[in-house]
Short mmCIF file of N, CA and C in Angstrom, two decimals:
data_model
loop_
_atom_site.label_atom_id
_atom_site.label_comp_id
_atom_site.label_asym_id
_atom_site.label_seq_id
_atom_site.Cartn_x
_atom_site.Cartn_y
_atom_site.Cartn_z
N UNK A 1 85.77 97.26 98.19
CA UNK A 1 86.90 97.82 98.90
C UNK A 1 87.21 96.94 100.10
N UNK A 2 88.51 96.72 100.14
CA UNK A 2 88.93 95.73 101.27
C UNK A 2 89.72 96.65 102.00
N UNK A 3 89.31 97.06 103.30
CA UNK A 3 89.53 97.77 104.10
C UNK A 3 90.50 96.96 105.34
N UNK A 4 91.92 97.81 106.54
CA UNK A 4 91.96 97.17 107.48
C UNK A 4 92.47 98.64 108.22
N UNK A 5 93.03 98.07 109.51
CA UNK A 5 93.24 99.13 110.49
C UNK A 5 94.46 98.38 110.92
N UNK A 6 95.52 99.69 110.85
CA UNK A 6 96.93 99.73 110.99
C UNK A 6 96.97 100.62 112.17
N UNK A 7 97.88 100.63 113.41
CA UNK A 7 98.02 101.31 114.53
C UNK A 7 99.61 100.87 114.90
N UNK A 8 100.22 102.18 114.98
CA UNK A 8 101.50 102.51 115.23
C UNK A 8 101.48 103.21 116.75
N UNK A 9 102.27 102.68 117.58
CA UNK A 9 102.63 102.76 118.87
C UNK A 9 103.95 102.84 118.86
N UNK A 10 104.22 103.96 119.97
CA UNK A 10 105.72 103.88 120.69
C UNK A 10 106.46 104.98 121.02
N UNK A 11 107.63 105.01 121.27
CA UNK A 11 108.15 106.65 121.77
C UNK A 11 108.55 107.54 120.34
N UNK A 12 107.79 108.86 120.36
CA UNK A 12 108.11 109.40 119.27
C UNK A 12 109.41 109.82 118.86
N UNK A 13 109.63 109.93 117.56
CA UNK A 13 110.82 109.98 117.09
C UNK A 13 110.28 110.67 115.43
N UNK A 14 111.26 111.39 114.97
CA UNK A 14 111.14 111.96 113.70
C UNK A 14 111.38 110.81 112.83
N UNK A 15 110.37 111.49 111.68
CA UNK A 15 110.21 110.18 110.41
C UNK A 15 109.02 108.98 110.74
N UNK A 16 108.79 109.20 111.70
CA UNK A 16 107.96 107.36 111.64
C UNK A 16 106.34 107.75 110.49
N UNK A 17 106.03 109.15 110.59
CA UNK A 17 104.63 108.82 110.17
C UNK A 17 105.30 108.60 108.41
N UNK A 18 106.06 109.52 108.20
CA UNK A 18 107.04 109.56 106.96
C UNK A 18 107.31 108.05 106.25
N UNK A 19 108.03 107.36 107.34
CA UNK A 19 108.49 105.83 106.53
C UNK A 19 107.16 104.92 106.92
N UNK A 20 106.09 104.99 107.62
CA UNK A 20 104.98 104.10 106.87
C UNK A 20 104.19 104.78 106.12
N UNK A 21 103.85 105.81 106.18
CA UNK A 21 103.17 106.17 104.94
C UNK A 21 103.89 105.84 102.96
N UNK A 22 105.00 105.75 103.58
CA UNK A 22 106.00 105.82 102.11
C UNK A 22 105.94 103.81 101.80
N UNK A 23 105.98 103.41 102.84
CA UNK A 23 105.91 101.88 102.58
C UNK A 23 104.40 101.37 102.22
N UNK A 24 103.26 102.24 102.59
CA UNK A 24 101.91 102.16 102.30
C UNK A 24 101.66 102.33 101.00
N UNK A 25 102.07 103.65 100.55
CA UNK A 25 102.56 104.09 99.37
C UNK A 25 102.72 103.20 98.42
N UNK A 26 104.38 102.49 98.48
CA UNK A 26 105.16 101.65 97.92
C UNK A 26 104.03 100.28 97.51
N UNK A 27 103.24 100.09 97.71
CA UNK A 27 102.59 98.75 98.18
C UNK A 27 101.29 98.74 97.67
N UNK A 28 101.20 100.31 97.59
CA UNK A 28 99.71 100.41 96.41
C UNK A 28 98.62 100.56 97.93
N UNK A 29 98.56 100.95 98.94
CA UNK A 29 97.52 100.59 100.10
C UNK A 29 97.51 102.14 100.61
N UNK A 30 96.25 102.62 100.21
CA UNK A 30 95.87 103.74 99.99
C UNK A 30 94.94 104.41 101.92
N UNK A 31 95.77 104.98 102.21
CA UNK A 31 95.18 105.68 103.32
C UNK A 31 93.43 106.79 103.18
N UNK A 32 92.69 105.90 104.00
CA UNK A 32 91.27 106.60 103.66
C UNK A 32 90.99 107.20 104.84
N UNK A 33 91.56 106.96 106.16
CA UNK A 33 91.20 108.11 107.44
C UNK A 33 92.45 107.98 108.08
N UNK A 34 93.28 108.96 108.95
CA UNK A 34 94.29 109.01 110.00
C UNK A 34 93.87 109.44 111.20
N UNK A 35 94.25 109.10 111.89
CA UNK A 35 94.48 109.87 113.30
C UNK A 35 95.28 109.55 114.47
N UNK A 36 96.51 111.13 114.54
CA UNK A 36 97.62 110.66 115.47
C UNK A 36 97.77 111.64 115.99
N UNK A 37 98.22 111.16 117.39
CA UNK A 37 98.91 111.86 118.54
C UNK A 37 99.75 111.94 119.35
N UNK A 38 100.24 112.59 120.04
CA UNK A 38 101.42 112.33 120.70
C UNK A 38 100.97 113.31 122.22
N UNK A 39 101.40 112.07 123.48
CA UNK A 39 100.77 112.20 124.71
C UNK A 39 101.91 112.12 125.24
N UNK A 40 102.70 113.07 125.77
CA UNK A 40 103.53 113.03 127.11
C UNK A 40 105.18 112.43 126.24
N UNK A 41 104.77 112.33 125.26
CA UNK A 41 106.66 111.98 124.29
C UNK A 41 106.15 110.26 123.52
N UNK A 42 104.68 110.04 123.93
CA UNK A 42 104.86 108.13 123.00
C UNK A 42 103.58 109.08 121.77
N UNK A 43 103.78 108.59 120.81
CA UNK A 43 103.53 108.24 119.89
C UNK A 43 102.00 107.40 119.33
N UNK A 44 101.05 107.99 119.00
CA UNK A 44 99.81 106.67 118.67
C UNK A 44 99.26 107.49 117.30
N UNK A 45 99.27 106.44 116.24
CA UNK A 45 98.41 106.52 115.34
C UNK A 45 97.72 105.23 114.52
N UNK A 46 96.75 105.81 114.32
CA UNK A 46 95.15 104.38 113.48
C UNK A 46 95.48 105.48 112.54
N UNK A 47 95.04 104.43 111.75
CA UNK A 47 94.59 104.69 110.03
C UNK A 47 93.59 103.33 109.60
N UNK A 48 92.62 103.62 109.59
CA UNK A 48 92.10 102.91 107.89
C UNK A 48 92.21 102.55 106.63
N UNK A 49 93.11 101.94 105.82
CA UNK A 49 93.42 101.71 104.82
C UNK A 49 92.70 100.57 104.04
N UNK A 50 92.80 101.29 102.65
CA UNK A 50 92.06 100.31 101.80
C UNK A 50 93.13 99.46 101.29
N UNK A 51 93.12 98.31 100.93
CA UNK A 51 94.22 97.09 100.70
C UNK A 51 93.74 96.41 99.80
N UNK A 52 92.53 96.89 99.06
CA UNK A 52 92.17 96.16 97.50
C UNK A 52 93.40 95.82 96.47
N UNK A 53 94.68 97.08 96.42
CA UNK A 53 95.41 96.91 95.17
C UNK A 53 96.24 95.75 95.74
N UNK A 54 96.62 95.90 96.80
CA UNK A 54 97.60 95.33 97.14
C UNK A 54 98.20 93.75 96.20
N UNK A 55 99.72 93.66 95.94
CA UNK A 55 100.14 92.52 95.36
C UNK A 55 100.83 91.35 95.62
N UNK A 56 100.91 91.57 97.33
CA UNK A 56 101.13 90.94 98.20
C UNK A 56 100.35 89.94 98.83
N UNK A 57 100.21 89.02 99.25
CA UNK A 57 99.48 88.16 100.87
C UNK A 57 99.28 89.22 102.04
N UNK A 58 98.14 89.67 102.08
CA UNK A 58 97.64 90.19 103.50
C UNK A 58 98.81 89.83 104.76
N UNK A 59 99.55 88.22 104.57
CA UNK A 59 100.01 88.17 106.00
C UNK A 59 101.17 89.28 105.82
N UNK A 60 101.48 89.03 104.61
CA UNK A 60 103.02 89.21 104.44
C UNK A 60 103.20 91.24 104.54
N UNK A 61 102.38 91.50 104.21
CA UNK A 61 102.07 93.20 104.07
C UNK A 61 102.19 93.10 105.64
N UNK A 62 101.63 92.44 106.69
CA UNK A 62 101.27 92.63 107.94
C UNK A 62 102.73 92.31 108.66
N UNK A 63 103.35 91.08 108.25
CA UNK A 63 104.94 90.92 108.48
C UNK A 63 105.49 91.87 108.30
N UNK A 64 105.91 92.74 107.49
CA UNK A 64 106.87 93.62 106.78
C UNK A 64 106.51 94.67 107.27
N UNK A 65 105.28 95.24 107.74
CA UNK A 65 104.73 96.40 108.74
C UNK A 65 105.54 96.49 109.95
N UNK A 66 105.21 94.98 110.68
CA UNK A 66 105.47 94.89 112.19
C UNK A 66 107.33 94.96 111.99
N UNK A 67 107.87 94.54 110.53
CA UNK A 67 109.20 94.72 111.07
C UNK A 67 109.74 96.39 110.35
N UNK A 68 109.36 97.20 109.91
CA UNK A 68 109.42 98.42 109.55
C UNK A 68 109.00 98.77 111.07
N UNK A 69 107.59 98.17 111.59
CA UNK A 69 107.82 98.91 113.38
C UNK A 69 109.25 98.62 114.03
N UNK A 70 109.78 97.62 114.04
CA UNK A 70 110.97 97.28 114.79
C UNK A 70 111.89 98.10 114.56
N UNK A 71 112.39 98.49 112.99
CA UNK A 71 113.10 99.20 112.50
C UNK A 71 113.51 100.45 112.92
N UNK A 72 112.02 101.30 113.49
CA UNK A 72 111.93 102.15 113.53
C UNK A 72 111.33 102.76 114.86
N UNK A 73 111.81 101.55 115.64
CA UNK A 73 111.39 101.78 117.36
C UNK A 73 110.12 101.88 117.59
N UNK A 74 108.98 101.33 116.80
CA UNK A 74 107.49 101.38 117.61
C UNK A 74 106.81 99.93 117.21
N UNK A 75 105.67 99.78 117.71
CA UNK A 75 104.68 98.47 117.18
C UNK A 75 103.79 98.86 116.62
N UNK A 76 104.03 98.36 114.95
CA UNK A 76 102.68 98.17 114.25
C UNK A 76 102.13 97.13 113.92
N UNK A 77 100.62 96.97 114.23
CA UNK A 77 99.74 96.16 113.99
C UNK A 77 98.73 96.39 112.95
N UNK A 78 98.22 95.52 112.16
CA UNK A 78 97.92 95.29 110.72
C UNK A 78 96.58 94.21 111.42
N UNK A 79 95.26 94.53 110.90
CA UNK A 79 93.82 94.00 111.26
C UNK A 79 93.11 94.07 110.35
N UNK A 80 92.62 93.29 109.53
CA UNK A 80 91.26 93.56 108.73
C UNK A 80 90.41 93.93 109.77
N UNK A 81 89.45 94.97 108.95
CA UNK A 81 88.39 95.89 108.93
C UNK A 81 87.53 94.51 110.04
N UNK A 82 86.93 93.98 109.02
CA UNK A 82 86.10 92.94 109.90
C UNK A 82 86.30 92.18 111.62
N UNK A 83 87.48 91.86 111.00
CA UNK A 83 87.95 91.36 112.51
C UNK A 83 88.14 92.31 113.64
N UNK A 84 88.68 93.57 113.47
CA UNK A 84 88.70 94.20 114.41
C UNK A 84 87.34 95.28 114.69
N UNK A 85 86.48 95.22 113.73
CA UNK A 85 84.58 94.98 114.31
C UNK A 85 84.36 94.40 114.96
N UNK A 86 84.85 92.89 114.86
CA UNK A 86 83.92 91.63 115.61
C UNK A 86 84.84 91.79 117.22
N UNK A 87 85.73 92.09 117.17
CA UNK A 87 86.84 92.00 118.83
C UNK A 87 86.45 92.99 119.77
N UNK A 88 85.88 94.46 118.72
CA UNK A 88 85.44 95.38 119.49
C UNK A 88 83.58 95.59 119.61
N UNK A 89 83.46 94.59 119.54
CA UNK A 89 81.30 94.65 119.34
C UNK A 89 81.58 93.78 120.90
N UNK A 90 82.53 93.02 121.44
CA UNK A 90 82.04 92.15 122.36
C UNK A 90 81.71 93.41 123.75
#
């Protein structure tokens, strides 16, 4: 299982958990933990996703994320599992 961590930031607005989950969906990249909240009107959610099916380039899934964030007024960021272990062990 090839695992990464996706985190959506920004001012909430209806639909956002809706249109990435549906583009996650679309893409074969299967959500294995969530967790979101909303603090004072912004918006934060992590997920864990597994990205084994995926039929894409890792970058390009990670491109098309960050501009579905733009789309949709927040920033998402796209991390393999590993790397964002090794950034947060320091």
């Amino acid at each position: 299982m090839k695992k990464c961590i996706v985190t959506v930031l920004g001012k909430d607005t209806v639909g956002i958990i809706a249109k990435v989950c549906a583009y996650l969906a679309e893409n074969r990249i299967n959500i294995l933990d969530i967790s979101q909240t909303i603090i004072q009107g912004y918006f934060n959610m992590m997920m864990i996703v597994d990205v084994s099916e995926i039929q894409k380039d890792f970058t390009v899934i990670c491109d098309e994320l960050g501009g579905l964030g733009d789309e949709i007024g927040v920033t998402i960021h796209c991390q393999r599992e590993e790397i964002f272990e090794k950034m947060h062990r320091l």
